[in-house]
XYZ file of C-alpha atoms in Angstrom:
64
model
C 78.619 -43.563 -145.526
C 76.778 -46.867 -145.798
C 75.897 -48.974 -142.784
C 76.960 -52.611 -142.405
C 73.363 -53.648 -143.123
C 73.388 -51.694 -146.400
C 76.726 -53.099 -147.588
C 75.963 -56.678 -146.551
C 72.154 -56.930 -146.850
C 72.138 -60.721 -146.552
C 75.276 -60.909 -144.362
C 77.279 -62.638 -147.107
C 80.182 -61.433 -149.247
C 81.336 -63.417 -152.253
C 85.006 -63.246 -153.225
C 86.078 -63.682 -156.827
C 89.633 -64.787 -157.497
C 90.265 -66.273 -160.944
C 92.598 -66.071 -163.921
C 89.687 -66.126 -166.398
C 87.820 -62.809 -166.344
C 85.026 -64.071 -168.630
C 84.321 -67.002 -166.326
C 84.566 -64.613 -163.367
C 81.987 -62.313 -164.922
C 79.586 -65.229 -165.365
C 80.295 -66.432 -161.816
C 79.438 -62.982 -160.434
C 76.181 -62.894 -162.389
C 75.300 -66.368 -161.106
C 76.094 -65.354 -157.530
C 73.893 -62.276 -157.870
C 71.065 -64.377 -159.304
C 71.498 -66.635 -156.274
C 71.074 -63.739 -153.857
C 74.639 -62.598 -153.137
C 74.523 -58.789 -153.187
C 78.110 -58.026 -152.173
C 81.040 -59.388 -154.177
C 84.722 -58.640 -153.729
C 86.710 -58.903 -156.953
C 90.403 -59.215 -156.208
C 92.918 -57.141 -158.137
C 94.630 -60.341 -159.277
C 91.694 -60.997 -161.656
C 92.792 -59.979 -165.170
C 91.046 -56.766 -166.280
C 89.380 -56.533 -162.858
C 88.301 -52.908 -163.288
C 86.749 -53.586 -166.688
C 84.957 -56.580 -165.179
C 83.555 -54.381 -162.403
C 82.435 -51.738 -164.912
C 80.747 -54.446 -166.980
C 78.932 -55.845 -163.961
C 77.669 -52.407 -162.996
C 76.497 -51.689 -166.546
C 74.800 -55.081 -166.804
C 73.122 -55.210 -163.402
C 72.487 -51.596 -162.343
C 68.943 -51.300 -161.049
C 68.293 -55.009 -161.605
C 68.782 -56.114 -158.012
C 67.431 -54.435 -154.873
């Protein structure tokens, strides 16, 4: 099990709630570039699980 410090390394959690999954994907990438390491993607985002899989495939190993 991960500690609070591991899950929230910079003590911030972004929350994505949008109706446009492409814009949401880009927003998540921008947030990660800006230092946000924890992002909640709500289930109301269209194709939320595909978006999450895409983010993992795109960013795995890229950010500490």
